[in-house]
Short mmCIF file of C-alpha atoms and ligand atoms in Angstrom, two decimals:
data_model
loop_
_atom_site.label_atom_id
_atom_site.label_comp_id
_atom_site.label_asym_id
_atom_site.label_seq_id
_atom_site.Cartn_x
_atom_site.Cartn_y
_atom_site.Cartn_z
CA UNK A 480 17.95 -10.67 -22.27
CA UNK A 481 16.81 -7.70 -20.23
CA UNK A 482 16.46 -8.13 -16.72
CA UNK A 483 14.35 -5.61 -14.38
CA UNK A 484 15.65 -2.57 -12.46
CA UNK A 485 17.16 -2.95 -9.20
CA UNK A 486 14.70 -2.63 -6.70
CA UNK A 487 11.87 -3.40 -8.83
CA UNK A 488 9.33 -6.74 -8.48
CA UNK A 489 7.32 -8.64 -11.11
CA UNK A 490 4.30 -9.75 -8.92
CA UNK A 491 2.90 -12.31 -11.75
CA UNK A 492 -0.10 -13.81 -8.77
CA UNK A 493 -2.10 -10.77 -7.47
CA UNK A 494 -4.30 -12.60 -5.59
CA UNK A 495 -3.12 -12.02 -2.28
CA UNK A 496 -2.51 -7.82 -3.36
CA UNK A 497 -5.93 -8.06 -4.48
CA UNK A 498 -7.36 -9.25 -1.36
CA UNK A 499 -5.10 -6.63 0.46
CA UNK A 500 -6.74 -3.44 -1.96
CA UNK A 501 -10.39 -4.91 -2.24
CA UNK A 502 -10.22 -5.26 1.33
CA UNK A 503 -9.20 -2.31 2.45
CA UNK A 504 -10.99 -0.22 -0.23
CA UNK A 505 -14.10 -1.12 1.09
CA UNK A 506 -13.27 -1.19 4.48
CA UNK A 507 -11.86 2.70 3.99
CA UNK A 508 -15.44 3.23 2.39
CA UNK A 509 -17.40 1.92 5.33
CA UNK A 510 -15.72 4.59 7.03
CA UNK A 511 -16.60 7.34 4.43
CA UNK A 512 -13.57 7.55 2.94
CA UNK A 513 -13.15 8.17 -0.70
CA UNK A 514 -10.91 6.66 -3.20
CA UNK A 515 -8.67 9.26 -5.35
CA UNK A 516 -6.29 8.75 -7.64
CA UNK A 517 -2.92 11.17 -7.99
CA UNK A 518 -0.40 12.11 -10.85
CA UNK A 519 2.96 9.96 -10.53
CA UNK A 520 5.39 12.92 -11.33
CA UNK A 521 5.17 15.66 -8.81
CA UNK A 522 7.62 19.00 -9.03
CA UNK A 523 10.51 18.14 -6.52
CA UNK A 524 9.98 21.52 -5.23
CA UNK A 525 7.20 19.96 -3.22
CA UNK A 526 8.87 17.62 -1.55
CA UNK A 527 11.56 19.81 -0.59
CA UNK A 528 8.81 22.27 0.99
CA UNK A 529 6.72 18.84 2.65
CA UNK A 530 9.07 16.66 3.77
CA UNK A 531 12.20 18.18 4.59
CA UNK A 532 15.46 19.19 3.08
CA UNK A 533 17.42 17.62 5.92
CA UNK A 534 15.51 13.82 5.31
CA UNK A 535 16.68 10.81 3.40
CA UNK A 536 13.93 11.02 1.23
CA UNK A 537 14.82 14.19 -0.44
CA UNK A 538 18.03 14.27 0.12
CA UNK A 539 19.36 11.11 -1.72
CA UNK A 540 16.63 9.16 -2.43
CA UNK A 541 14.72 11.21 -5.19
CA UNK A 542 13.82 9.58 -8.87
CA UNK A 543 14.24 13.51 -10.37
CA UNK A 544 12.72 13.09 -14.32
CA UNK A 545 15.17 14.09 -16.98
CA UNK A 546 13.35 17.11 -18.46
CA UNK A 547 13.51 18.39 -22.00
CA UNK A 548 15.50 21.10 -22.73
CA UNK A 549 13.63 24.39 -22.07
CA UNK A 550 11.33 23.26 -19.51
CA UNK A 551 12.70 25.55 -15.84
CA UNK A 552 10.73 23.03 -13.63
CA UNK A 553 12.13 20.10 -11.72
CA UNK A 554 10.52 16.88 -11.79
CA UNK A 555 10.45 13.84 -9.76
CA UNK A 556 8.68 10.47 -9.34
CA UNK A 557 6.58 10.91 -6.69
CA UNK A 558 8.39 9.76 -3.03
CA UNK A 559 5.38 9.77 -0.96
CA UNK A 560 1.75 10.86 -0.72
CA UNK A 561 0.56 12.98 1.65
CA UNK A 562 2.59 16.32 -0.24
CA UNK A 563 0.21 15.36 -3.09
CA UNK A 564 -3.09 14.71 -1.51
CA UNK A 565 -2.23 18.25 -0.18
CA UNK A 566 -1.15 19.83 -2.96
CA UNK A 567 -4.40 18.47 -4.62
CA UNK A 568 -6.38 19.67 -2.00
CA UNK A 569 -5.33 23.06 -2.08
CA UNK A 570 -5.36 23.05 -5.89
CA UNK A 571 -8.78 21.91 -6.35
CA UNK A 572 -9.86 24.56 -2.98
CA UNK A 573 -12.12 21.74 -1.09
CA UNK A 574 -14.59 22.86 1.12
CA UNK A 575 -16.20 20.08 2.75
CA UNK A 576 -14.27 19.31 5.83
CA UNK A 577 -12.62 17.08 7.39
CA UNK A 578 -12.07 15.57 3.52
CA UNK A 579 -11.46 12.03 3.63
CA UNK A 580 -9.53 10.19 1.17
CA UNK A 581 -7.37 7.70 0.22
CA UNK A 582 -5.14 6.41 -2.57
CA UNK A 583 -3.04 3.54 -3.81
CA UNK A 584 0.18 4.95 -4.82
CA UNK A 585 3.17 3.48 -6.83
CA UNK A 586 6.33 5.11 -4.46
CA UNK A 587 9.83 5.88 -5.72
CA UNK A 588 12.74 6.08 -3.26
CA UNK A 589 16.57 5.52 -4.42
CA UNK A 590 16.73 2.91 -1.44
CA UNK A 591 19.31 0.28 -0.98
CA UNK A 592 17.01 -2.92 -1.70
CA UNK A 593 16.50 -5.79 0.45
CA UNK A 594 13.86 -7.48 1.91
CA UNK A 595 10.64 -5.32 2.50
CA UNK A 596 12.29 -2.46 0.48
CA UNK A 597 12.61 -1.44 -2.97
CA UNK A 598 12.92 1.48 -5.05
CA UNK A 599 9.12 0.94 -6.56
CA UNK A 600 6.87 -0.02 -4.00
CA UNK A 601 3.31 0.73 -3.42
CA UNK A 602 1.20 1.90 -0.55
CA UNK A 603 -2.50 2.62 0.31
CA UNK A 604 -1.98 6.62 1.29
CA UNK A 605 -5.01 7.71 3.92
CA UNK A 606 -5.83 11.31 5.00
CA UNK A 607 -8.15 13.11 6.78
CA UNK A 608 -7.35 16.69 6.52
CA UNK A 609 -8.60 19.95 7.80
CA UNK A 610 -9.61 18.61 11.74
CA UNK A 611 -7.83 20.01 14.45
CA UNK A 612 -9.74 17.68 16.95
CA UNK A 613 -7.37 14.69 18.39
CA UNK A 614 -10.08 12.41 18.59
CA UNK A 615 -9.91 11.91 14.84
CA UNK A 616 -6.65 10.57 15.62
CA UNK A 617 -8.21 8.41 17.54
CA UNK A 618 -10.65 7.55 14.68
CA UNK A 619 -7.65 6.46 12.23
CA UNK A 620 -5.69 4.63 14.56
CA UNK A 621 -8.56 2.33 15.63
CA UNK A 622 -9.83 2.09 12.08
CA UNK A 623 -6.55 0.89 10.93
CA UNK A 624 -6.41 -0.87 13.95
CA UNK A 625 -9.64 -2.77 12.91
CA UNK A 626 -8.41 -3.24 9.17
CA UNK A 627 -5.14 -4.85 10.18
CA UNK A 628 -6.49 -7.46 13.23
CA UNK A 629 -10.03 -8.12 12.08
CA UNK A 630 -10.47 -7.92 8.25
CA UNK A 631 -6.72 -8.13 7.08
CA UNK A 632 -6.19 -10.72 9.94
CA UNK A 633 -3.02 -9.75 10.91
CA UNK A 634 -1.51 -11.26 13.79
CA UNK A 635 1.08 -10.51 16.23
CA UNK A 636 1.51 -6.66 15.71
CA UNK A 637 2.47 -3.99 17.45
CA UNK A 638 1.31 -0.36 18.08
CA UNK A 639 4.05 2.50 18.78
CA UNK A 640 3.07 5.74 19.58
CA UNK A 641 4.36 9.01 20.29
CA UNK A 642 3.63 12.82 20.88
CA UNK A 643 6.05 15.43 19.40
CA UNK A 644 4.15 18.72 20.56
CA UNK A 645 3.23 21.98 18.98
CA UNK A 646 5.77 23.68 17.09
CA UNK A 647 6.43 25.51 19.70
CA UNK A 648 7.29 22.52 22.13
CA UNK A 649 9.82 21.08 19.42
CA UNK A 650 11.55 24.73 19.53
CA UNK A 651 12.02 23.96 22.83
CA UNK A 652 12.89 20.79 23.33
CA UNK A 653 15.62 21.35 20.30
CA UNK A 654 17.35 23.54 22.91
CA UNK A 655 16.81 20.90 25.47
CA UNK A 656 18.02 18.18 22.72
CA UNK A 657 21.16 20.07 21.42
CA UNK A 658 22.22 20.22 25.05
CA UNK A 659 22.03 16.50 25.12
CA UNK A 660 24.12 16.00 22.05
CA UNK A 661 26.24 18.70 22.82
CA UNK A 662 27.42 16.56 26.14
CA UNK A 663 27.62 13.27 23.84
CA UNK A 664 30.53 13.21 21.72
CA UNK A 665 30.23 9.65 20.51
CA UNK A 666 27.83 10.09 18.01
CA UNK A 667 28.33 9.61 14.27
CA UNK A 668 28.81 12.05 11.91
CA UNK A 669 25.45 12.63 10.00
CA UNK A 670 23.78 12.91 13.80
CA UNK A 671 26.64 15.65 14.44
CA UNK A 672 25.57 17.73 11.71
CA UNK A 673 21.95 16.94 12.22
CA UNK A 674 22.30 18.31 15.93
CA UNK A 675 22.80 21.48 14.56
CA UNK A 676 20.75 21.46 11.24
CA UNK A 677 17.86 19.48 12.80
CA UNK A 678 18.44 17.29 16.08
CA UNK A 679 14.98 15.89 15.98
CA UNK A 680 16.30 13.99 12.79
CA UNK A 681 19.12 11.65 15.20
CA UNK A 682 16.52 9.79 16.45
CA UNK A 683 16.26 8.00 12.97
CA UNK A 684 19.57 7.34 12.80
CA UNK A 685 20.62 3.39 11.92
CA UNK A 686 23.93 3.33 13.89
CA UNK A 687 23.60 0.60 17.13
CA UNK A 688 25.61 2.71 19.02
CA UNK A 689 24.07 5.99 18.16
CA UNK A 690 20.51 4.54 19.15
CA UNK A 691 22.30 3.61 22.59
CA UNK A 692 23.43 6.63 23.33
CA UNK A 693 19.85 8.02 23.03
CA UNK A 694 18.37 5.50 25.41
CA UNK A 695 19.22 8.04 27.74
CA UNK A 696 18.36 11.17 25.60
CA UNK A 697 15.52 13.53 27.00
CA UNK A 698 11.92 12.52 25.71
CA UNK A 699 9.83 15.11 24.06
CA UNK A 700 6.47 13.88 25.93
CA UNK A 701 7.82 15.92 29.06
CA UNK A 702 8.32 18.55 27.59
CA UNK A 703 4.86 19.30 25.96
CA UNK A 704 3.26 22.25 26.77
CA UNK A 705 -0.21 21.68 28.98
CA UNK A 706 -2.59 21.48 26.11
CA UNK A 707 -0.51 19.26 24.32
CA UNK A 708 -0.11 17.05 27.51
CA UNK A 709 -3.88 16.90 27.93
CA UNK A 710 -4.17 16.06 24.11
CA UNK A 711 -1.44 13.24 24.52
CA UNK A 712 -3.17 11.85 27.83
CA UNK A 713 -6.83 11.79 26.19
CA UNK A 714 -5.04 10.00 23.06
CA UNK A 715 -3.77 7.08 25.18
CA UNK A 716 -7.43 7.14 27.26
CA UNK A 717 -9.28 7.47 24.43
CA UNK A 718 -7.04 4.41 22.58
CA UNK A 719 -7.65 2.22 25.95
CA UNK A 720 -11.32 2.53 26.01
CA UNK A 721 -11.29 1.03 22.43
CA UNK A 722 -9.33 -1.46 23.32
CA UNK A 723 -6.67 -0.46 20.93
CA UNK A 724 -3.59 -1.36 22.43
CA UNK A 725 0.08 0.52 22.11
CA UNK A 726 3.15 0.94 23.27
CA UNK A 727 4.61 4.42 23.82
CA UNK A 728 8.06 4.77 21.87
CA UNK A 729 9.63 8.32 22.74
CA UNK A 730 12.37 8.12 20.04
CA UNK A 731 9.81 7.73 17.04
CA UNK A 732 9.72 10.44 14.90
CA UNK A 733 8.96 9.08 11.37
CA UNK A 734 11.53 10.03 8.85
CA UNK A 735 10.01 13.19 6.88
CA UNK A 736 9.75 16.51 8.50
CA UNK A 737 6.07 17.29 8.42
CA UNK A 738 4.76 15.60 11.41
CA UNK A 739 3.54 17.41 14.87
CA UNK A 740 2.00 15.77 17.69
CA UNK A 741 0.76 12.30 17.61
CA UNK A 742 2.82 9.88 15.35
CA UNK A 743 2.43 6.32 15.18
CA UNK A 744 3.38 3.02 13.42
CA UNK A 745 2.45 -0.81 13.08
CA UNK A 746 5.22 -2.74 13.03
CA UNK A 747 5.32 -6.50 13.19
CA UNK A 748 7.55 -9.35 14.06
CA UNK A 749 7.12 -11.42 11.03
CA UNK A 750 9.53 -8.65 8.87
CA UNK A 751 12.85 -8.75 10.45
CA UNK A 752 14.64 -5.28 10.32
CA UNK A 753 11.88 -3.60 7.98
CA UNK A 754 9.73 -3.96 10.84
CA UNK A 755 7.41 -1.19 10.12
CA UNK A 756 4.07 -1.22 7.84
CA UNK A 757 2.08 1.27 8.62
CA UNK A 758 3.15 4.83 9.79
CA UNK A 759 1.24 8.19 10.21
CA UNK A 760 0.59 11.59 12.31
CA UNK A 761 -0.45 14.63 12.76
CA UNK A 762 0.67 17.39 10.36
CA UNK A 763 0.25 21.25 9.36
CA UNK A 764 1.70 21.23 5.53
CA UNK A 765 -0.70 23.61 4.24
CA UNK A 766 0.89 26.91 4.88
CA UNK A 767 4.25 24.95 3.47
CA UNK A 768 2.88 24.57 0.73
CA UNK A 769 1.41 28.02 0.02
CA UNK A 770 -1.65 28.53 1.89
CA UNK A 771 -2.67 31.93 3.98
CA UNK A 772 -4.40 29.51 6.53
CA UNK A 773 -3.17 26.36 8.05
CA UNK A 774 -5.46 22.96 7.33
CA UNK A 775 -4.55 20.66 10.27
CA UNK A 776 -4.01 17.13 9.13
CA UNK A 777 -3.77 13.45 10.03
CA UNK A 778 -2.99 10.47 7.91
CA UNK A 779 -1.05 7.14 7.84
CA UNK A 780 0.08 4.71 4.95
CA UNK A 781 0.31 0.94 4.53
CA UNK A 782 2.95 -0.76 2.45
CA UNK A 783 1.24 -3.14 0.10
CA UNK A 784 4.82 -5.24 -0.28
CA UNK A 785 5.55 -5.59 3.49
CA UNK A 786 1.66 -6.52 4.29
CA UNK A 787 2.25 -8.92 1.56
CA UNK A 788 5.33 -10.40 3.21
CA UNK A 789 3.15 -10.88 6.79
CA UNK A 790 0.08 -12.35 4.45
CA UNK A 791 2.26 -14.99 3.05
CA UNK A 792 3.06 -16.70 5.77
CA UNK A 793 -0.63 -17.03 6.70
CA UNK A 794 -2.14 -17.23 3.28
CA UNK A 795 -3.94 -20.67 4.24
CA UNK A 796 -6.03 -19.15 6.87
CA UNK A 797 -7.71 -16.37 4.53
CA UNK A 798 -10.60 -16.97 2.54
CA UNK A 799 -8.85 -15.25 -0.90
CA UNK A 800 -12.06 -15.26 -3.59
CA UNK A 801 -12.24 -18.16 -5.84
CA UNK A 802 -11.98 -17.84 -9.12
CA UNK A 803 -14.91 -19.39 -11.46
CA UNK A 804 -15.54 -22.64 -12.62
CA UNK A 805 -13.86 -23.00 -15.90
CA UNK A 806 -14.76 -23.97 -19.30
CA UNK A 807 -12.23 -25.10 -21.73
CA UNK A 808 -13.73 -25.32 -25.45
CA UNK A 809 -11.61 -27.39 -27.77
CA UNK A 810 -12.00 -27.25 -31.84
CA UNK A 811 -10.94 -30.27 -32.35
CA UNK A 812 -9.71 -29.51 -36.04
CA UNK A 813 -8.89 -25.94 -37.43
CA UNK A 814 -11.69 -26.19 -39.26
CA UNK A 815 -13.95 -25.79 -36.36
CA UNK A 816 -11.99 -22.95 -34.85
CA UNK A 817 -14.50 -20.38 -35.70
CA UNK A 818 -17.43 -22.46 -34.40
CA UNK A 819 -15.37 -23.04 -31.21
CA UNK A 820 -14.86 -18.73 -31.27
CA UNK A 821 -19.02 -18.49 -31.62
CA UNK A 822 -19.64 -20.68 -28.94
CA UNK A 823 -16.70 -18.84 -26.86
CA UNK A 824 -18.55 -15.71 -27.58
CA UNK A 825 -21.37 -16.72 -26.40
CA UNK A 826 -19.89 -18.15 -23.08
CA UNK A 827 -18.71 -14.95 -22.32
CA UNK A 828 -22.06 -12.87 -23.26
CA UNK A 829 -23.68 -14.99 -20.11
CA UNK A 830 -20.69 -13.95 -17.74
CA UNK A 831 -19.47 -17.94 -17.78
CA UNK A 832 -15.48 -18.18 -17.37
CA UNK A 833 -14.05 -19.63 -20.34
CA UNK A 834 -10.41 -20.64 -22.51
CA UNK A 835 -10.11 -21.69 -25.79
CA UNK A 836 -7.30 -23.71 -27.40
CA UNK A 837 -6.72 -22.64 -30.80
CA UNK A 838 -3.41 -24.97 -31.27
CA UNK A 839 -3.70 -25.69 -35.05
CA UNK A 840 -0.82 -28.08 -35.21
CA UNK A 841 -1.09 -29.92 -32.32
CA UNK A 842 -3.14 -33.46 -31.79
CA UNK A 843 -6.68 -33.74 -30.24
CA UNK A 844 -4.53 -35.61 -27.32
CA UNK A 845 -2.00 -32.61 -26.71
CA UNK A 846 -4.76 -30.39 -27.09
CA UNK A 847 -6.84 -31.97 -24.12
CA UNK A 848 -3.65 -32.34 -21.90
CA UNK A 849 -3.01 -28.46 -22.48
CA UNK A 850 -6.91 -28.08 -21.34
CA UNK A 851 -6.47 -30.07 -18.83
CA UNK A 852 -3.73 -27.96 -17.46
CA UNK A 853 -5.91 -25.24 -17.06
CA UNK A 854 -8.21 -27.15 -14.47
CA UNK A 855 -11.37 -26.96 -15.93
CA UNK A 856 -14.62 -28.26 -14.61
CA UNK A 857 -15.70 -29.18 -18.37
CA UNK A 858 -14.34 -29.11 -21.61
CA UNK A 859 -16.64 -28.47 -24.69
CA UNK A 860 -15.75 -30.84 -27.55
CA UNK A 861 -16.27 -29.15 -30.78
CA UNK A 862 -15.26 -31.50 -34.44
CA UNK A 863 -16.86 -32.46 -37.23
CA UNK A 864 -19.77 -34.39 -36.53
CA UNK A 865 -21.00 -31.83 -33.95
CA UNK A 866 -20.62 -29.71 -36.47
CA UNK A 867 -22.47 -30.92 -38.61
CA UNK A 868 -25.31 -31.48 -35.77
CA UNK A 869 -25.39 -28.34 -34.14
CA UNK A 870 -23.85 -29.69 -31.13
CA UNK A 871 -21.11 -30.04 -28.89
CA UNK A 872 -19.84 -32.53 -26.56
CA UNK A 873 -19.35 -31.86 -23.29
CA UNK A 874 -16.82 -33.52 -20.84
CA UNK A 875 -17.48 -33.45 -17.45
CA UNK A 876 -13.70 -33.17 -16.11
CA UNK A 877 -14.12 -35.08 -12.47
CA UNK A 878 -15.96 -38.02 -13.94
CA UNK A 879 -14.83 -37.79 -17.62
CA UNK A 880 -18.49 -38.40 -18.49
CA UNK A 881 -19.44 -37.17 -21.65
CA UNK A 882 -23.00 -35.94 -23.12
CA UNK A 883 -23.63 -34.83 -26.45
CA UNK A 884 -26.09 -31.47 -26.17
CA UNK A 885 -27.28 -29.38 -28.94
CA UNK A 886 -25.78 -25.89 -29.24
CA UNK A 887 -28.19 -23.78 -28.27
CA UNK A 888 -28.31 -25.55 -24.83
CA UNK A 889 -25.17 -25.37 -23.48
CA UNK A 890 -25.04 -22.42 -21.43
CA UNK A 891 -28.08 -23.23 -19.83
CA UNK A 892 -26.70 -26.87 -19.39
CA UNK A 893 -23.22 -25.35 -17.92
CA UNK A 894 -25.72 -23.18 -15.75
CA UNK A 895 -27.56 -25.67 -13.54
CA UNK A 896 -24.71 -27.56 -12.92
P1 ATP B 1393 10.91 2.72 6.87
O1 ATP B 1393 11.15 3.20 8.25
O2 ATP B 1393 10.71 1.24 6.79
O3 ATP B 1393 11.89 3.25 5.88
P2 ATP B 1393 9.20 4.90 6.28
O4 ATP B 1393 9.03 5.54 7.59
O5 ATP B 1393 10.16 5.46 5.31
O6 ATP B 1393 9.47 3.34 6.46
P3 ATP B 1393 6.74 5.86 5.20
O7 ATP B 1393 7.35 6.82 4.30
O8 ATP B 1393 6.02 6.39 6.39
O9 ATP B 1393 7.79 4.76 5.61
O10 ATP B 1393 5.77 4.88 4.42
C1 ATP B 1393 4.81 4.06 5.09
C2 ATP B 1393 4.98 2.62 4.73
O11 ATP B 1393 5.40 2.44 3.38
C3 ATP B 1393 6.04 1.89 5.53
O12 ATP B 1393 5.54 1.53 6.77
C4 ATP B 1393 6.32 0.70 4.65
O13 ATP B 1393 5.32 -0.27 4.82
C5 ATP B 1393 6.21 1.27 3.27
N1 ATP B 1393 7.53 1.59 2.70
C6 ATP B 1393 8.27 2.69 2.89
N2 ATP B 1393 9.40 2.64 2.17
C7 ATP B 1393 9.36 1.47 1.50
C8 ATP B 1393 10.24 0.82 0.56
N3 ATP B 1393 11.36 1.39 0.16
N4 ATP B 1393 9.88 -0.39 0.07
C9 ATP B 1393 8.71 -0.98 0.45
N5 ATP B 1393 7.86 -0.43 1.32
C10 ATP B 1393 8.16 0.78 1.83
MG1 MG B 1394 12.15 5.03 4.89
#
């Protein structure tokens, strides 16, 4: 027997992820934003431009594709989303700005599984890219802000927010960092040789005592230059007056390189230590990537697995569509089995939900326990004798009334009721 790969799921009831996706895909288009849909296998060069040599996610959690032999390009299974939207963006030259899309993305990261994390997991990937203007950070943070509380009905989240500056504030505050660190000779080993390689990284770093340590570490939202400051304070006004509310958390940095200025994530209570399931921010990855000019950017992502987990527990409260009434037709002898296929046909032709049980071997008793299994509102009797009249018999399931109706009146009969 074969069992799955570690860090993989079988989800075998998708009606809670298909509430999550419906919803949100036409909450994203009430918005304007537009569904796209990306390769799965990216070249691994483009995460190591994007998202960072020095992060987790390239630097020991990649799914790189065994190649065939000739082939001088590396491979991978695609880690994240925003390096793609981008790269698709440039490749395709858009013109219409800001462009507004989103995606839902099957993710690859060589993680160590546990709850809320796998290796394959899948998020709903939103960008708006080419707007310098921090009000449309304003615009995605209430939007998702509205998806989670109002239409996901999400409760008891939280909002963390924080500013990391222009590039030129990170410069530096790295010197103002390193000094920290420099001072602190507690610290673990990765965060040693991340103080030198990139300090901004240690805030990320899992170790209690680490994450003590910076309690007391200098904050990069005073050290922003003034038009960062002003962009930072109209942020937090401009999140008040729409009653979006947020807690400012000066150590969040997000884990891949890309991000300047605002970050943010949604984290909530109900997920233990993968608190986090949403995270975004501002970031410049054109140019990384190639470009003469620089496309400001700003876009988050939702993980459909740890939403999930939060949904769960509440699954009572939301109104999940219900699936149609069912028919069940039954031949009650093989002989019938293509009359019973006709009439199926037919069922299906006027849009009515429908089974069939085509058990040739079994009894006309097992066969209406195993449509009765099914939950059916009716079951359509088909042997010999309404064969022979063009007609079927029809059992009403809650009353176990039964009517015998001609053929060509039973979708009109199934209709009206
Ligand atoms: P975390 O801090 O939990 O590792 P992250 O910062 O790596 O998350 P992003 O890369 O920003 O996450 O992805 C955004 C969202 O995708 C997360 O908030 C989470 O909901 C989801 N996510 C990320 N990694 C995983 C994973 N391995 N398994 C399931 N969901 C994930
Ligand atoms: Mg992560």
């Amino acid at each position: 027997m074969f069992q799955k790969i570690k860090g993989t799921q079988d989800f075998l009831d998708l009606s809670l992820w298909q509430f999550i996706t419906k919803t949100s895909a036409e909450y994203l288009n009430l918005h304007n934003f537009n569904q796209i849909k990306l390769p799965a296998i990216e070249s691994v060069d483009l995460f190591k431009r994007s998202v960072g040599l020095e992060t987790d996610i390239v630097n020991k959690e990649m799914f790189v594709v065994e190649q065939r032999t000739g082939s001088s390009e590396q491979i991978c299974l695609k880690p994240e989303a925003t390096a793609s939207t981008m790269r698709a963006f440039l490749e395709n030259g858009i013109q219409n700005l800001p462009w507004k899309v989103f995606s839902f993305d099957t993710l690859f990261r060589y993680e160590r599984p546990q709850k809320g994390r796998y290796r394959e997991f899948n998020q709903c990937n939103i960008e708006t890219i080419g707007t310098e203007s921090i009000s449309q950070d304003v615009a995605l943070i209430s939007m998702l802000d509205g998806l989670f509380s109002t239409k996901l009905k999400i409760n008891n989240y939280a909002l963390v927010l924080n500013f990391l500056g222009c590039q030129n504030d990170r410069l530096n505050f790295r010197e103002v960092l390193t000094n920290f660190l420099q001072a602190s000779p507690n610290i673990c080993e990765t965060c040693q040789k991340r103080s030198t390689t990139n300090p901004l990284r240690i805030f990320d770093c899992k170790s209690e005592s680490c994450q003590s340590i910076y309690q007391n570490a200098p904050k990069i939202i005073n050290h922003l230059c003034e038009s960062c400051g002003q962009e930072w304070q109209q942020l937090q006004n401009h999140l008040e007056l729409l009653g979006v509310s947020f807690a400012i958390k000066p150590e969040l940095v997000r884990g891949l390189d890309y991000y300047n200025k605002t970050v943010f994530e949604f984290t909530s209570s109900h997920l233990g230590s993968q608190s986090s399931f949403c995270g975004g921010g501002r970031y410049e990855l054109a140019t990384q990537l190639g470009s003469k000019t620089a496309v400001p950017a700003i876009g988050a992502a939702f993980g459909i697995e740890r939403i999930l987990l939060i949904l769960e527990q509440i699954q009572d409260k939301l109104l999940l569509s219900q699936k149609p009434a069912l028919t069940v037709v039954i031949p009650l002898n093989p002989e019938q089995n293509i009359l019973a296929l006709l009439v199926a046909q037919n069922l299906a032709q006027h849009n009515l939900a429908h089974d069939i049980i085509l058990d040739d071997t079994s009894s006309v008793k097992s066969k209406m326990r195993k449509a009765n299994k099914l939950g059916p509102i009716y079951c359509v009797l088909i042997g010999q004798q309404e064969q022979e009249s063009n007609s079927v018999t029809l059992k009403n399931m809650v009353t176990s009334e039964e009517q015998l109706i001609k053929q060509i009146d039973l979708v009109s009969t199934l209709k009206n009721h």
